[in-house]
């Protein structure tokens, strides 16, 4: 199975900050990488698919980049509703696997 | 509007069984790739099983031989039968639809239209 490693596992930031989360795959996954946001008590919600394509309805302050093994999720100007946990997930090779998550907390 | 309602979780002893359900509206379960994904504080999100529109099924190694995914087309409902449960199966179980977006290379898919999750606790 492809291992997905996210860093950091948690971070603290102010409203308005720029935040970057990294996801690394144990082997090349081309651009088959998705990002999800999850709030407590809720299911994950898709933010970005195919590494850089913004899902419908997702604010443009979210962006994704990368290919191969290294990917980033960037949130420009963090908003109060963005404090949540973020997960990456690869669809390159079955089974689909997820990163361990990055918790974004209010500083 | 799309809605997916999960049910069936609960407390069960090791070795016991449960059947989880996901009732969908707004799309046809049998026409879609439907997965179960579970989440634990320790292991995070873990894909469990998928059923294809054609009926093929696949499982994570950790549940193979113990869990069975199925669907009832007349009820537009997805199921996961959990047998011989272990303490390490304790998790919130989500169902989700796999979406392969148009215009993307084969292999690109994501999970969308998640159920709200149902908690399975395996403990004596």
Short mmCIF file of C-alpha atoms in Angstrom, two decimals:
data_model
loop_
_atom_site.label_atom_id
_atom_site.label_comp_id
_atom_site.label_asym_id
_atom_site.label_seq_id
_atom_site.Cartn_x
_atom_site.Cartn_y
_atom_site.Cartn_z
CA UNK A 1 0.00 0.00 0.00
CA UNK A 2 1.10 3.58 -0.65
CA UNK A 3 1.86 5.42 2.59
CA UNK A 4 0.81 9.05 2.85
CA UNK A 5 2.66 11.23 5.35
CA UNK A 6 1.38 14.65 6.32
CA UNK A 7 3.24 17.38 8.11
CA UNK A 8 2.86 18.99 10.45
CA UNK A 9 0.41 16.89 12.45
CA UNK A 10 -0.90 20.08 14.02
CA UNK A 11 -0.35 23.81 13.79
CA UNK A 12 -1.61 26.97 15.41
CA UNK A 13 -2.34 30.07 13.37
CA UNK A 14 -4.10 33.41 13.53
CA UNK A 15 -7.07 34.42 11.46
CA UNK A 16 -5.63 35.99 8.34
CA UNK A 17 -2.48 33.86 8.32
CA UNK A 18 -1.23 31.89 5.33
CA UNK A 19 -1.04 28.18 6.12
CA UNK A 20 0.75 25.44 4.21
CA UNK A 21 0.28 21.71 4.79
CA UNK A 22 2.49 19.08 3.19
CA UNK A 23 1.65 15.56 2.07
CA UNK A 24 4.28 13.10 0.88
CA UNK A 25 3.59 9.77 -0.83
CA UNK A 26 5.81 6.72 -0.40
CA UNK A 27 5.98 6.38 -4.20
CA UNK A 28 4.95 8.47 -7.17
CA UNK A 29 1.21 9.02 -7.45
CA UNK A 30 1.35 11.45 -10.38
CA UNK A 31 -1.35 14.00 -9.56
CA UNK A 32 -3.82 11.53 -8.06
CA UNK A 33 -4.07 13.39 -4.77
CA UNK A 34 -7.13 14.78 -3.00
CA UNK A 35 -7.51 17.06 0.02
CA UNK A 36 -10.36 16.98 2.53
CA UNK A 37 -11.44 19.16 5.43
CA UNK A 38 -13.06 17.63 8.49
CA UNK A 39 -14.69 19.39 11.43
CA UNK A 40 -15.48 17.64 14.73
CA UNK A 41 -18.49 15.35 14.49
CA UNK A 42 -18.72 15.68 10.71
CA UNK A 43 -17.66 13.61 7.73
CA UNK A 44 -14.73 14.79 5.63
CA UNK A 45 -15.53 17.23 2.85
CA UNK A 46 -13.65 17.40 -0.43
CA UNK A 47 -11.64 20.55 -1.05
CA UNK A 48 -9.30 19.75 -3.93
CA UNK A 49 -8.93 16.82 -6.30
CA UNK A 50 -6.27 15.83 -8.79
CA UNK A 51 -3.75 17.78 -6.72
CA UNK A 52 -4.84 21.25 -7.79
CA UNK A 53 -8.46 21.31 -8.96
CA UNK A 54 -10.76 23.18 -6.61
CA UNK A 55 -13.99 21.32 -5.86
CA UNK A 56 -17.22 23.14 -6.63
CA UNK A 57 -18.17 25.64 -3.97
CA UNK A 58 -14.78 25.66 -2.23
CA UNK A 59 -13.40 29.17 -1.61
CA UNK A 60 -10.48 30.27 -3.75
CA UNK A 61 -8.30 30.86 -0.69
CA UNK A 62 -7.70 27.10 -0.81
CA UNK A 63 -5.18 25.85 -3.34
CA UNK A 64 -3.21 22.70 -3.98
CA UNK A 65 -0.02 21.95 -5.83
CA UNK A 66 2.47 19.19 -6.45
CA UNK A 67 2.95 16.01 -8.40
CA UNK A 68 4.87 12.79 -8.04
CA UNK A 69 5.47 12.37 -4.32
CA UNK A 70 5.24 15.87 -2.81
CA UNK A 71 2.10 17.93 -2.47
CA UNK A 72 0.96 21.02 -0.62
CA UNK A 73 -2.33 22.49 0.48
CA UNK A 74 -2.25 26.24 1.01
CA UNK A 75 -4.85 28.36 2.73
CA UNK A 76 -4.33 32.06 2.18
CA UNK A 77 -5.87 34.37 4.77
CA UNK A 78 -7.17 31.76 7.21
CA UNK A 79 -10.80 32.29 8.17
CA UNK A 80 -12.57 31.26 11.42
CA UNK A 81 -14.40 28.44 9.62
CA UNK A 82 -11.11 26.98 8.38
CA UNK A 83 -10.06 25.71 11.79
CA UNK A 84 -10.40 21.99 11.21
CA UNK A 85 -8.41 18.88 10.37
CA UNK A 86 -7.13 18.37 6.85
CA UNK A 87 -6.39 15.04 5.18
CA UNK A 88 -4.75 14.06 1.93
CA UNK A 89 -5.74 10.89 0.04
CA UNK A 90 -4.23 9.14 -2.98
CA UNK A 91 -6.20 7.40 -5.70
CA UNK A 92 -3.24 6.31 -7.81
CA UNK A 93 -3.04 2.72 -6.65
CA UNK A 94 -5.55 0.61 -4.73
CA UNK A 95 -6.29 0.61 -1.91
CA UNK A 96 -6.87 4.34 -1.55
CA UNK A 97 -4.93 5.62 1.43
CA UNK A 98 -5.09 8.73 3.58
CA UNK A 99 -2.58 10.87 5.35
CA UNK A 100 -2.69 11.06 9.12
CA UNK A 101 -4.22 14.50 9.17
CA UNK A 102 -3.19 18.04 10.11
CA UNK A 103 -5.13 19.80 12.82
CA UNK A 104 -5.29 23.58 12.28
CA UNK A 105 -6.02 25.34 15.55
CA UNK A 106 -6.56 28.94 16.59
CA UNK A 107 -3.54 30.68 18.04
CA UNK B 1 -30.48 17.14 -3.07
CA UNK B 2 -28.14 14.31 -2.20
CA UNK B 3 -28.53 12.77 1.23
CA UNK B 4 -26.85 9.75 2.75
CA UNK B 5 -28.02 8.49 6.15
CA UNK B 6 -25.93 5.92 8.00
CA UNK B 7 -27.19 3.65 10.75
CA UNK B 8 -26.54 0.37 12.50
CA UNK B 9 -23.60 1.11 14.74
CA UNK B 10 -23.46 0.18 18.38
CA UNK B 11 -21.64 -1.64 21.15
CA UNK B 12 -20.76 -5.25 20.46
CA UNK B 13 -18.55 -7.81 22.15
CA UNK B 14 -15.45 -9.21 20.44
CA UNK B 15 -16.49 -11.94 18.04
CA UNK B 16 -19.90 -10.36 17.53
CA UNK B 17 -21.61 -9.03 14.43
CA UNK B 18 -23.29 -5.86 13.21
CA UNK B 19 -24.83 -4.68 9.96
CA UNK B 20 -24.32 -1.08 8.95
CA UNK B 21 -26.60 0.65 6.47
CA UNK B 22 -26.38 3.76 4.31
CA UNK B 23 -29.64 4.88 2.79
CA UNK B 24 -29.11 7.24 -0.13
CA UNK B 25 -31.35 9.71 -1.87
CA UNK B 26 -30.59 11.96 -4.80
CA UNK B 27 -28.50 9.38 -6.62
CA UNK B 28 -28.66 5.68 -7.40
CA UNK B 29 -26.41 3.50 -5.25
CA UNK B 30 -26.24 0.69 -7.78
CA UNK B 31 -24.97 3.03 -10.52
CA UNK B 32 -22.03 4.23 -8.47
CA UNK B 33 -18.81 3.00 -6.91
CA UNK B 34 -19.67 2.97 -3.21
CA UNK B 35 -17.13 2.65 -0.43
CA UNK B 36 -16.94 2.27 3.31
CA UNK B 37 -14.23 4.22 5.11
CA UNK B 38 -13.57 4.05 8.84
CA UNK B 39 -11.90 6.46 11.22
CA UNK B 40 -10.16 5.91 14.52
CA UNK B 41 -8.23 8.38 16.65
CA UNK B 42 -5.17 6.19 16.44
CA UNK B 43 -5.11 5.09 12.79
CA UNK B 44 -6.94 7.97 11.15
CA UNK B 45 -8.95 7.34 8.01
CA UNK B 46 -8.83 3.83 6.55
CA UNK B 47 -10.59 2.62 3.42
CA UNK B 48 -12.48 -0.60 4.17
CA UNK B 49 -14.39 -1.80 1.13
CA UNK B 50 -15.88 -0.89 -2.23
CA UNK B 51 -18.67 -2.24 -4.41
CA UNK B 52 -18.64 -1.49 -8.12
CA UNK B 53 -21.74 -0.84 -10.23
CA UNK B 54 -21.23 -4.25 -11.81
CA UNK B 55 -21.23 -5.90 -8.39
CA UNK B 56 -17.53 -6.58 -7.89
CA UNK B 57 -16.37 -6.11 -4.33
CA UNK B 58 -12.98 -5.44 -2.78
CA UNK B 59 -11.76 -5.25 0.79
CA UNK B 60 -8.88 -4.01 2.87
CA UNK B 61 -6.66 -6.84 4.02
CA UNK B 62 -7.54 -6.01 7.64
CA UNK B 63 -11.20 -6.94 7.11
CA UNK B 64 -11.07 -9.49 4.32
CA UNK B 65 -13.05 -12.60 5.17
CA UNK B 66 -14.87 -10.87 8.04
CA UNK B 67 -16.75 -7.97 6.43
CA UNK B 68 -19.14 -8.10 3.47
CA UNK B 69 -20.31 -5.13 1.41
CA UNK B 70 -23.63 -5.34 -0.40
CA UNK B 71 -26.52 -3.21 -1.60
CA UNK B 72 -30.29 -3.41 -1.97
CA UNK B 73 -31.25 -1.73 -5.20
CA UNK B 74 -34.94 -1.59 -4.28
CA UNK B 75 -34.09 0.37 -1.13
CA UNK B 76 -31.21 2.34 -2.68
CA UNK B 77 -29.19 1.31 0.35
CA UNK B 78 -25.60 0.21 0.89
CA UNK B 79 -24.68 -2.27 3.61
CA UNK B 80 -21.62 -3.50 5.45
CA UNK B 81 -21.93 -6.74 7.36
CA UNK B 82 -19.31 -6.91 10.12
CA UNK B 83 -18.61 -10.39 11.50
CA UNK B 84 -16.07 -11.72 13.97
CA UNK B 85 -15.46 -8.22 15.22
CA UNK B 86 -12.23 -7.32 16.98
CA UNK B 87 -11.40 -4.53 19.41
CA UNK B 88 -9.34 -2.88 16.67
CA UNK B 89 -12.46 -2.59 14.49
CA UNK B 90 -13.73 0.09 16.86
CA UNK B 91 -14.23 3.18 14.69
CA UNK B 92 -16.66 5.57 13.11
CA UNK B 93 -17.75 4.00 9.83
CA UNK B 94 -18.61 6.23 6.89
CA UNK B 95 -20.07 5.33 3.54
CA UNK B 96 -19.08 7.49 0.58
CA UNK B 97 -19.58 7.69 -3.13
CA UNK B 98 -16.53 7.53 -5.37
CA UNK B 99 -16.61 10.18 -8.06
CA UNK B 100 -14.43 10.04 -11.17
CA UNK B 101 -14.60 13.60 -12.49
CA UNK B 102 -15.16 14.06 -16.20
CA UNK B 103 -12.17 15.06 -18.25
CA UNK B 104 -9.64 13.69 -15.80
CA UNK B 105 -7.20 10.85 -16.43
CA UNK B 106 -8.36 7.34 -15.59
CA UNK B 107 -7.64 6.64 -11.95
CA UNK B 108 -8.53 10.07 -10.67
CA UNK B 109 -11.36 9.72 -8.21
CA UNK B 110 -12.39 11.21 -4.92
CA UNK B 111 -14.84 10.44 -2.13
CA UNK B 112 -17.94 12.61 -2.02
CA UNK B 113 -21.46 12.42 -0.59
CA UNK B 114 -20.40 10.93 2.72
CA UNK B 115 -22.85 9.62 5.24
CA UNK B 116 -22.74 11.16 8.69
CA UNK B 117 -20.91 8.18 10.15
CA UNK B 118 -21.98 5.49 12.58
CA UNK B 119 -19.92 4.46 15.61
CA UNK B 120 -18.99 0.85 16.13
CA UNK B 121 -17.52 0.00 19.52
CA UNK B 122 -16.11 -3.46 20.08
CA UNK B 123 -15.52 -4.12 23.74
CA UNK B 124 -16.17 -6.73 26.37
#
